[in-house]
Amino acid sequence: MIVWTVANQKGGVGKTTTTVTLGALLALQGKRVVLVDTDPHASLSYYFGVDSEELSSSVYDVFMAGKSLNQDTVLDCLCPTKLDSLFLLPATMALATLDRSMGNQGGMGLILQKALQAVDKDFDYALIDCPPVLGVLMVNALAACERILVPVQTEFLALKGLDRMMHTLEIMRKSRTHEYQYTIIPTMFDKRTNAAMESYQALRRTYGDRVWSGVVPVDTRFRDASQAQSPPPVFCPKSRGVYAYASLLKHLQSLGGHA
């Protein structure tokens, strides 16, 4: 199973949209995909019409399973979606208590990695949607993946948030035997504004080939898809935003992200 984590310590940059759209595109390729919601706000879960407060089980139960964590623990928490091969491991507000209740326990940073390893044969891809806060949940998501996808809105304040994310990766890299592989994804690009172009150029100057050469444009169809609780590749397959994500997916798979 290929695992990608979608992370940025700034909110509103397109993390959930990126997770949903790439996941749906992969499912439409015939891949078996699980989307993992690790944000207590549960935006990814609500996207698919899942009310996190009415769930009998969620990713919170995965974290609480302890030594009994196994394949059945994870599979029992999954929710189906409108796409046959796309599944959701939903979040709940209870996740917000993990840092306080379990943050100092040994091995807490590897629970999600173990959970995904338990269902390695069940899925081709896992995409993890992160909260914008560095804590137990983000640490788990970063530890579990082969590649980090960092959506960045093409505007000045978002670039400052990216600096913070890169600093976090540098700190966490010291506890790993190899460097993180990451791809920066320019999102919400509005070609009509100088600010967007200047931000994109600043990204390229600072991070070079780490930045995907394309951009995800501003696309109001994404908002419509969210309201319809339908992934953009299903709701508006010919939209310019979906076209951009399809190009991004092709790029990511060319980097070795095939399953």
PDB file of C-alpha atoms in Angstrom:
ATOM      1  CA  MET A   1       0.000   0.000   0.000  1.00  0.00           C
ATOM      2  CA  ILE A   2       1.194   3.486  -0.922  1.00  0.00           C
ATOM      3  CA  VAL A   3       0.563   6.045   1.847  1.00  0.00           C
ATOM      4  CA  TRP A   4       0.402   9.788   1.236  1.00  0.00           C
ATOM      5  CA  THR A   5      -0.172  12.297   4.012  1.00  0.00           C
ATOM      6  CA  VAL A   6      -1.747  15.653   3.166  1.00  0.00           C
ATOM      7  CA  ALA A   7      -0.434  18.190   5.668  1.00  0.00           C
ATOM      8  CA  ASN A   8       0.098  21.881   6.303  1.00  0.00           C
ATOM      9  CA  GLN A   9       0.099  23.823   9.566  1.00  0.00           C
ATOM     10  CA  LYS A  10      -2.114  26.464   8.009  1.00  0.00           C
ATOM     11  CA  GLY A  11      -5.822  25.884   7.569  1.00  0.00           C
ATOM     12  CA  GLY A  12      -7.851  26.708   4.484  1.00  0.00           C
ATOM     13  CA  VAL A  13      -5.213  25.770   1.916  1.00  0.00           C
ATOM     14  CA  GLY A  14      -7.051  22.840   0.305  1.00  0.00           C
ATOM     15  CA  LYS A  15      -5.957  19.804   2.333  1.00  0.00           C
ATOM     16  CA  THR A  16      -9.352  18.109   2.416  1.00  0.00           C
ATOM     17  CA  THR A  17     -10.115  18.954  -1.223  1.00  0.00           C
ATOM     18  CA  THR A  18      -6.751  17.480  -2.215  1.00  0.00           C
ATOM     19  CA  THR A  19      -7.393  14.301  -0.211  1.00  0.00           C
ATOM     20  CA  VAL A  20     -10.898  13.789  -1.599  1.00  0.00           C
ATOM     21  CA  THR A  21     -10.027  14.556  -5.217  1.00  0.00           C
ATOM     22  CA  LEU A  22      -6.865  12.460  -5.420  1.00  0.00           C
ATOM     23  CA  GLY A  23      -8.578   9.605  -3.577  1.00  0.00           C
ATOM     24  CA  ALA A  24     -11.532   9.622  -5.960  1.00  0.00           C
ATOM     25  CA  LEU A  25      -9.276   9.803  -9.022  1.00  0.00           C
ATOM     26  CA  LEU A  26      -7.373   6.768  -7.758  1.00  0.00           C
ATOM     27  CA  ALA A  27     -10.622   4.891  -7.117  1.00  0.00           C
ATOM     28  CA  LEU A  28     -11.763   5.702 -10.661  1.00  0.00           C
ATOM     29  CA  GLN A  29      -8.478   4.166 -11.866  1.00  0.00           C
ATOM     30  CA  GLY A  30      -9.643   0.969 -10.191  1.00  0.00           C
ATOM     31  CA  LYS A  31      -7.428   1.306  -7.124  1.00  0.00           C
ATOM     32  CA  ARG A  32      -8.639   0.328  -3.657  1.00  0.00           C
ATOM     33  CA  VAL A  33      -8.330   3.461  -1.547  1.00  0.00           C
ATOM     34  CA  VAL A  34      -8.848   4.371   2.102  1.00  0.00           C
ATOM     35  CA  LEU A  35      -9.066   8.018   3.165  1.00  0.00           C
ATOM     36  CA  VAL A  36      -8.064   8.608   6.781  1.00  0.00           C
ATOM     37  CA  ASP A  37      -9.496  11.602   8.649  1.00  0.00           C
ATOM     38  CA  THR A  38      -7.223  12.595  11.540  1.00  0.00           C
ATOM     39  CA  ASP A  39      -8.669  16.082  12.072  1.00  0.00           C
ATOM     40  CA  PRO A  40     -11.002  16.419  15.106  1.00  0.00           C
ATOM     41  CA  HIS A  41     -13.068  18.880  13.062  1.00  0.00           C
ATOM     42  CA  ALA A  42     -13.843  15.933  10.761  1.00  0.00           C
ATOM     43  CA  SER A  43     -14.155  17.969   7.536  1.00  0.00           C
ATOM     44  CA  LEU A  44     -13.229  14.946   5.425  1.00  0.00           C
ATOM     45  CA  SER A  45     -15.861  12.833   7.168  1.00  0.00           C
ATOM     46  CA  TYR A  46     -18.574  15.472   6.756  1.00  0.00           C
ATOM     47  CA  TYR A  47     -17.621  15.780   3.079  1.00  0.00           C
ATOM     48  CA  PHE A  48     -18.929  12.242   2.597  1.00  0.00           C
ATOM     49  CA  GLY A  49     -22.035  12.873   4.674  1.00  0.00           C
ATOM     50  CA  VAL A  50     -20.710  11.086   7.747  1.00  0.00           C
ATOM     51  CA  ASP A  51     -21.786  12.725  11.015  1.00  0.00           C
ATOM     52  CA  SER A  52     -18.788  12.130  13.241  1.00  0.00           C
ATOM     53  CA  GLU A  53     -20.835  12.454  16.439  1.00  0.00           C
ATOM     54  CA  GLU A  54     -23.192   9.633  15.462  1.00  0.00           C
ATOM     55  CA  LEU A  55     -20.515   7.051  14.686  1.00  0.00           C
ATOM     56  CA  SER A  56     -20.251   3.845  16.658  1.00  0.00           C
ATOM     57  CA  SER A  57     -16.545   3.605  15.763  1.00  0.00           C
ATOM     58  CA  SER A  58     -13.914   5.851  14.211  1.00  0.00           C
ATOM     59  CA  VAL A  59     -10.171   6.418  13.938  1.00  0.00           C
ATOM     60  CA  TYR A  60     -10.329   7.305  17.654  1.00  0.00           C
ATOM     61  CA  ASP A  61     -11.008   3.619  18.374  1.00  0.00           C
ATOM     62  CA  VAL A  62      -7.885   2.735  16.413  1.00  0.00           C
ATOM     63  CA  PHE A  63      -5.828   4.934  18.731  1.00  0.00           C
ATOM     64  CA  MET A  64      -7.495   3.496  21.826  1.00  0.00           C
ATOM     65  CA  ALA A  65      -7.119  -0.159  20.797  1.00  0.00           C
ATOM     66  CA  GLY A  66      -3.648  -0.543  22.307  1.00  0.00           C
ATOM     67  CA  LYS A  67      -2.090  -3.956  21.891  1.00  0.00           C
ATOM     68  CA  SER A  68      -5.347  -5.402  20.538  1.00  0.00           C
ATOM     69  CA  LEU A  69      -5.027  -3.275  17.365  1.00  0.00           C
ATOM     70  CA  ASN A  70      -5.394  -5.546  14.338  1.00  0.00           C
ATOM     71  CA  GLN A  71      -6.933  -5.762  10.877  1.00  0.00           C
ATOM     72  CA  ASP A  72     -10.471  -6.192  12.233  1.00  0.00           C
ATOM     73  CA  THR A  73     -10.114  -3.102  14.429  1.00  0.00           C
ATOM     74  CA  VAL A  74      -9.457  -0.973  11.363  1.00  0.00           C
ATOM     75  CA  LEU A  75     -11.924  -2.621   8.981  1.00  0.00           C
ATOM     76  CA  ASP A  76     -14.731  -2.328  11.552  1.00  0.00           C
ATOM     77  CA  CYS A  77     -14.262   1.454  11.602  1.00  0.00           C
ATOM     78  CA  LEU A  78     -14.536   1.980   7.837  1.00  0.00           C
ATOM     79  CA  CYS A  79     -17.416   3.757   6.130  1.00  0.00           C
ATOM     80  CA  PRO A  80     -18.282   3.151   2.458  1.00  0.00           C
ATOM     81  CA  THR A  81     -18.603   6.014  -0.039  1.00  0.00           C
ATOM     82  CA  LYS A  82     -20.442   6.423  -3.337  1.00  0.00           C
ATOM     83  CA  LEU A  83     -17.414   4.912  -5.100  1.00  0.00           C
ATOM     84  CA  ASP A  84     -17.145   1.155  -4.651  1.00  0.00           C
ATOM     85  CA  SER A  85     -13.393   1.037  -4.048  1.00  0.00           C
ATOM     86  CA  LEU A  86     -13.160   4.215  -1.923  1.00  0.00           C
ATOM     87  CA  PHE A  87     -13.518   3.928   1.849  1.00  0.00           C
ATOM     88  CA  LEU A  88     -13.344   6.384   4.720  1.00  0.00           C
ATOM     89  CA  LEU A  89     -11.772   5.954   8.147  1.00  0.00           C
ATOM     90  CA  PRO A  90     -13.708   8.762   9.838  1.00  0.00           C
ATOM     91  CA  ALA A  91     -12.770  11.178  12.601  1.00  0.00           C
ATOM     92  CA  THR A  92     -14.562  12.315  15.726  1.00  0.00           C
ATOM     93  CA  MET A  93     -14.168  15.253  18.113  1.00  0.00           C
ATOM     94  CA  ALA A  94     -12.781  12.832  20.708  1.00  0.00           C
ATOM     95  CA  LEU A  95      -9.490  12.935  18.775  1.00  0.00           C
ATOM     96  CA  ALA A  96      -8.910  16.383  20.285  1.00  0.00           C
ATOM     97  CA  THR A  97      -8.295  14.718  23.671  1.00  0.00           C
ATOM     98  CA  LEU A  98      -5.440  12.485  22.503  1.00  0.00           C
ATOM     99  CA  ASP A  99      -2.608  14.947  23.104  1.00  0.00           C
ATOM    100  CA  ARG A 100      -3.690  15.440  26.691  1.00  0.00           C
ATOM    101  CA  SER A 101      -4.552  11.827  27.490  1.00  0.00           C
ATOM    102  CA  MET A 102      -1.882   9.910  25.562  1.00  0.00           C
ATOM    103  CA  GLY A 103       0.700  12.388  24.277  1.00  0.00           C
ATOM    104  CA  ASN A 104       3.463  11.287  26.665  1.00  0.00           C
ATOM    105  CA  GLN A 105       3.029   7.541  26.211  1.00  0.00           C
ATOM    106  CA  GLY A 106       5.775   5.656  24.408  1.00  0.00           C
ATOM    107  CA  GLY A 107       4.972   4.485  20.895  1.00  0.00           C
ATOM    108  CA  MET A 108       2.055   6.883  20.440  1.00  0.00           C
ATOM    109  CA  GLY A 109       3.588   8.260  17.254  1.00  0.00           C
ATOM    110  CA  LEU A 110       3.408   4.943  15.384  1.00  0.00           C
ATOM    111  CA  ILE A 111      -0.169   3.805  15.999  1.00  0.00           C
ATOM    112  CA  LEU A 112      -1.502   4.927  12.620  1.00  0.00           C
ATOM    113  CA  GLN A 113       1.443   3.301  10.851  1.00  0.00           C
ATOM    114  CA  LYS A 114       0.635  -0.003  12.584  1.00  0.00           C
ATOM    115  CA  ALA A 115      -3.050   0.342  11.727  1.00  0.00           C
ATOM    116  CA  LEU A 116      -2.333   0.846   8.029  1.00  0.00           C
ATOM    117  CA  GLN A 117       0.146  -2.012   8.031  1.00  0.00           C
ATOM    118  CA  ALA A 118      -2.657  -4.209   9.390  1.00  0.00           C
ATOM    119  CA  VAL A 119      -4.760  -3.494   6.276  1.00  0.00           C
ATOM    120  CA  ASP A 120      -1.859  -3.347   3.837  1.00  0.00           C
ATOM    121  CA  LYS A 121      -3.327  -6.151   1.710  1.00  0.00           C
ATOM    122  CA  ASP A 122      -6.802  -4.602   1.648  1.00  0.00           C
ATOM    123  CA  PHE A 123      -5.894  -1.336  -0.088  1.00  0.00           C
ATOM    124  CA  ASP A 124      -3.606   0.007  -2.792  1.00  0.00           C
ATOM    125  CA  TYR A 125      -3.484   3.559  -1.420  1.00  0.00           C
ATOM    126  CA  ALA A 126      -4.118   5.383   1.829  1.00  0.00           C
ATOM    127  CA  LEU A 127      -4.439   9.176   1.935  1.00  0.00           C
ATOM    128  CA  ILE A 128      -4.326  10.840   5.351  1.00  0.00           C
ATOM    129  CA  ASP A 129      -5.944  14.240   5.916  1.00  0.00           C
ATOM    130  CA  CYS A 130      -4.181  16.071   8.772  1.00  0.00           C
ATOM    131  CA  PRO A 131      -5.241  18.706  11.286  1.00  0.00           C
ATOM    132  CA  PRO A 132      -3.328  21.999  10.961  1.00  0.00           C
ATOM    133  CA  VAL A 133      -1.784  21.527  14.407  1.00  0.00           C
ATOM    134  CA  LEU A 134       1.432  19.755  15.333  1.00  0.00           C
ATOM    135  CA  GLY A 135       0.554  17.078  17.872  1.00  0.00           C
ATOM    136  CA  VAL A 136       0.035  13.347  18.241  1.00  0.00           C
ATOM    137  CA  LEU A 137      -2.238  13.175  15.188  1.00  0.00           C
ATOM    138  CA  MET A 138       0.085  14.947  12.767  1.00  0.00           C
ATOM    139  CA  VAL A 139       3.097  13.068  14.122  1.00  0.00           C
ATOM    140  CA  ASN A 140       1.274   9.786  13.438  1.00  0.00           C
ATOM    141  CA  ALA A 141       0.262  10.861   9.946  1.00  0.00           C
ATOM    142  CA  LEU A 142       3.791  11.928   9.038  1.00  0.00           C
ATOM    143  CA  ALA A 143       5.322   8.741  10.453  1.00  0.00           C
ATOM    144  CA  ALA A 144       2.935   6.535   8.474  1.00  0.00           C
ATOM    145  CA  CYS A 145       3.577   7.836   4.966  1.00  0.00           C
ATOM    146  CA  GLU A 146       5.999   7.491   2.072  1.00  0.00           C
ATOM    147  CA  ARG A 147       5.315  10.993   0.753  1.00  0.00           C
ATOM    148  CA  ILE A 148       3.905  14.194   2.221  1.00  0.00           C
ATOM    149  CA  LEU A 149       1.693  16.351   0.034  1.00  0.00           C
ATOM    150  CA  VAL A 150       1.735  19.991   1.153  1.00  0.00           C
ATOM    151  CA  PRO A 151      -1.034  22.102  -0.404  1.00  0.00           C
ATOM    152  CA  VAL A 152      -0.171  25.813  -0.272  1.00  0.00           C
ATOM    153  CA  GLN A 153      -2.536  28.592  -1.235  1.00  0.00           C
ATOM    154  CA  THR A 154      -0.771  30.956  -3.610  1.00  0.00           C
ATOM    155  CA  GLU A 155      -0.839  34.008  -1.370  1.00  0.00           C
ATOM    156  CA  PHE A 156       1.719  35.609   0.938  1.00  0.00           C
ATOM    157  CA  LEU A 157       0.392  34.516   4.361  1.00  0.00           C
ATOM    158  CA  ALA A 158       0.152  30.908   3.212  1.00  0.00           C
ATOM    159  CA  LEU A 159       3.844  31.004   2.260  1.00  0.00           C
ATOM    160  CA  LYS A 160       4.693  32.023   5.838  1.00  0.00           C
ATOM    161  CA  GLY A 161       2.681  29.028   7.055  1.00  0.00           C
ATOM    162  CA  LEU A 162       4.670  26.792   4.734  1.00  0.00           C
ATOM    163  CA  ASP A 163       7.902  27.940   6.416  1.00  0.00           C
ATOM    164  CA  ARG A 164       6.502  26.640   9.690  1.00  0.00           C
ATOM    165  CA  MET A 165       5.587  23.292   8.122  1.00  0.00           C
ATOM    166  CA  MET A 166       9.064  22.874   6.649  1.00  0.00           C
ATOM    167  CA  HIS A 167      10.578  23.615  10.070  1.00  0.00           C
ATOM    168  CA  THR A 168       8.387  20.886  11.563  1.00  0.00           C
ATOM    169  CA  LEU A 169       9.569  18.379   8.948  1.00  0.00           C
ATOM    170  CA  GLU A 170      13.176  19.277   9.699  1.00  0.00           C
ATOM    171  CA  ILE A 171      12.655  18.654  13.426  1.00  0.00           C
ATOM    172  CA  MET A 172      10.907  15.331  12.829  1.00  0.00           C
ATOM    173  CA  ARG A 173      13.447  14.205  10.237  1.00  0.00           C
ATOM    174  CA  LYS A 174      16.028  13.869  13.012  1.00  0.00           C
ATOM    175  CA  SER A 175      14.104  10.920  14.427  1.00  0.00           C
ATOM    176  CA  ARG A 176      14.006   9.091  11.087  1.00  0.00           C
ATOM    177  CA  THR A 177      16.640   7.095   9.258  1.00  0.00           C
ATOM    178  CA  HIS A 178      15.846   8.864   5.967  1.00  0.00           C
ATOM    179  CA  GLU A 179      14.508  12.215   4.825  1.00  0.00           C
ATOM    180  CA  TYR A 180      10.859  12.886   4.182  1.00  0.00           C
ATOM    181  CA  GLN A 181       9.816  12.869   0.557  1.00  0.00           C
ATOM    182  CA  TYR A 182       7.436  15.748  -0.017  1.00  0.00           C
ATOM    183  CA  THR A 183       5.688  17.586  -2.824  1.00  0.00           C
ATOM    184  CA  ILE A 184       4.437  21.152  -2.481  1.00  0.00           C
ATOM    185  CA  ILE A 185       1.161  21.752  -4.334  1.00  0.00           C
ATOM    186  CA  PRO A 186       0.218  25.350  -5.281  1.00  0.00           C
ATOM    187  CA  THR A 187      -3.555  25.650  -4.748  1.00  0.00           C
ATOM    188  CA  MET A 188      -6.312  28.245  -5.233  1.00  0.00           C
ATOM    189  CA  PHE A 189      -4.293  29.865  -7.975  1.00  0.00           C
ATOM    190  CA  ASP A 190      -5.964  32.892  -9.553  1.00  0.00           C
ATOM    191  CA  LYS A 191      -4.110  33.826 -12.726  1.00  0.00           C
ATOM    192  CA  ARG A 192      -5.879  37.215 -12.813  1.00  0.00           C
ATOM    193  CA  THR A 193      -3.934  38.497  -9.790  1.00  0.00           C
ATOM    194  CA  ASN A 194      -0.312  39.557  -9.553  1.00  0.00           C
ATOM    195  CA  ALA A 195      -0.229  38.320  -5.952  1.00  0.00           C
ATOM    196  CA  ALA A 196      -0.889  34.726  -7.017  1.00  0.00           C
ATOM    197  CA  MET A 197       1.827  34.782  -9.667  1.00  0.00           C
ATOM    198  CA  GLU A 198       4.331  36.406  -7.319  1.00  0.00           C
ATOM    199  CA  SER A 199       3.558  33.822  -4.619  1.00  0.00           C
ATOM    200  CA  TYR A 200       3.994  30.978  -7.100  1.00  0.00           C
ATOM    201  CA  GLN A 201       7.321  32.378  -8.269  1.00  0.00           C
ATOM    202  CA  ALA A 202       8.458  32.760  -4.642  1.00  0.00           C
ATOM    203  CA  LEU A 203       7.583  29.104  -4.036  1.00  0.00           C
ATOM    204  CA  ARG A 204       9.660  28.009  -7.016  1.00  0.00           C
ATOM    205  CA  ARG A 205      12.628  30.176  -5.998  1.00  0.00           C
ATOM    206  CA  THR A 206      12.626  28.867  -2.440  1.00  0.00           C
ATOM    207  CA  TYR A 207      11.764  25.199  -2.888  1.00  0.00           C
ATOM    208  CA  GLY A 208      12.700  24.470  -6.506  1.00  0.00           C
ATOM    209  CA  ASP A 209      11.797  21.002  -7.748  1.00  0.00           C
ATOM    210  CA  ARG A 210       9.967  20.222  -4.501  1.00  0.00           C
ATOM    211  CA  VAL A 211       7.148  22.334  -5.953  1.00  0.00           C
ATOM    212  CA  TRP A 212       4.872  20.624  -8.453  1.00  0.00           C
ATOM    213  CA  SER A 213       5.249  22.508 -11.732  1.00  0.00           C
ATOM    214  CA  GLY A 214       1.481  22.821 -12.186  1.00  0.00           C
ATOM    215  CA  VAL A 215      -1.130  24.672 -10.157  1.00  0.00           C
ATOM    216  CA  VAL A 216      -4.626  23.926  -8.857  1.00  0.00           C
ATOM    217  CA  PRO A 217      -6.764  26.874  -9.976  1.00  0.00           C
ATOM    218  CA  VAL A 218      -9.577  28.561  -8.096  1.00  0.00           C
ATOM    219  CA  ASP A 219     -12.624  26.519  -9.090  1.00  0.00           C
ATOM    220  CA  THR A 220     -16.108  27.231  -7.739  1.00  0.00           C
ATOM    221  CA  ARG A 221     -17.177  23.749  -8.833  1.00  0.00           C
ATOM    222  CA  PHE A 222     -15.225  22.350  -5.882  1.00  0.00           C
ATOM    223  CA  ARG A 223     -17.553  24.214  -3.536  1.00  0.00           C
ATOM    224  CA  ASP A 224     -20.571  22.839  -5.393  1.00  0.00           C
ATOM    225  CA  ALA A 225     -19.166  19.314  -5.139  1.00  0.00           C
ATOM    226  CA  SER A 226     -18.633  19.716  -1.400  1.00  0.00           C
ATOM    227  CA  GLN A 227     -22.221  20.888  -0.900  1.00  0.00           C
ATOM    228  CA  ALA A 228     -23.408  17.894  -2.884  1.00  0.00           C
ATOM    229  CA  GLN A 229     -21.185  15.625  -0.738  1.00  0.00           C
ATOM    230  CA  SER A 230     -19.749  14.183  -3.927  1.00  0.00           C
ATOM    231  CA  PRO A 231     -16.053  13.958  -4.896  1.00  0.00           C
ATOM    232  CA  PRO A 232     -15.180  16.456  -7.646  1.00  0.00           C
ATOM    233  CA  PRO A 233     -14.096  13.738 -10.143  1.00  0.00           C
ATOM    234  CA  VAL A 234     -17.634  12.337  -9.861  1.00  0.00           C
ATOM    235  CA  PHE A 235     -19.567  15.611  -9.543  1.00  0.00           C
ATOM    236  CA  CYS A 236     -17.683  17.715 -12.093  1.00  0.00           C
ATOM    237  CA  PRO A 237     -15.224  15.457 -13.937  1.00  0.00           C
ATOM    238  CA  LYS A 238     -14.540  17.974 -16.709  1.00  0.00           C
ATOM    239  CA  SER A 239     -13.830  20.942 -14.424  1.00  0.00           C
ATOM    240  CA  ARG A 240     -10.471  22.666 -14.631  1.00  0.00           C
ATOM    241  CA  GLY A 241      -9.762  21.828 -10.980  1.00  0.00           C
ATOM    242  CA  VAL A 242     -10.231  18.099 -11.531  1.00  0.00           C
ATOM    243  CA  TYR A 243      -8.091  18.316 -14.663  1.00  0.00           C
ATOM    244  CA  ALA A 244      -5.323  19.902 -12.553  1.00  0.00           C
ATOM    245  CA  TYR A 245      -5.519  17.188  -9.895  1.00  0.00           C
ATOM    246  CA  ALA A 246      -5.436  14.485 -12.571  1.00  0.00           C
ATOM    247  CA  SER A 247      -2.208  16.040 -13.835  1.00  0.00           C
ATOM    248  CA  LEU A 248      -0.867  16.139 -10.264  1.00  0.00           C
ATOM    249  CA  LEU A 249      -1.739  12.476  -9.741  1.00  0.00           C
ATOM    250  CA  LYS A 250       0.092  11.517 -12.929  1.00  0.00           C
ATOM    251  CA  HIS A 251       3.136  13.413 -11.621  1.00  0.00           C
ATOM    252  CA  LEU A 252       2.992  11.737  -8.208  1.00  0.00           C
ATOM    253  CA  GLN A 253       2.699   8.292  -9.738  1.00  0.00           C
ATOM    254  CA  SER A 254       5.686   9.043 -11.972  1.00  0.00           C
ATOM    255  CA  LEU A 255       7.724   9.619  -8.794  1.00  0.00           C
ATOM    256  CA  GLY A 256       7.214   6.018  -7.780  1.00  0.00           C
ATOM    257  CA  GLY A 257       3.771   6.245  -6.240  1.00  0.00           C
ATOM    258  CA  HIS A 258       2.330   3.273  -8.143  1.00  0.00           C
ATOM    259  CA  ALA A 259       0.433   0.474  -6.470  1.00  0.00           C
TER     260      ALA A 259
END
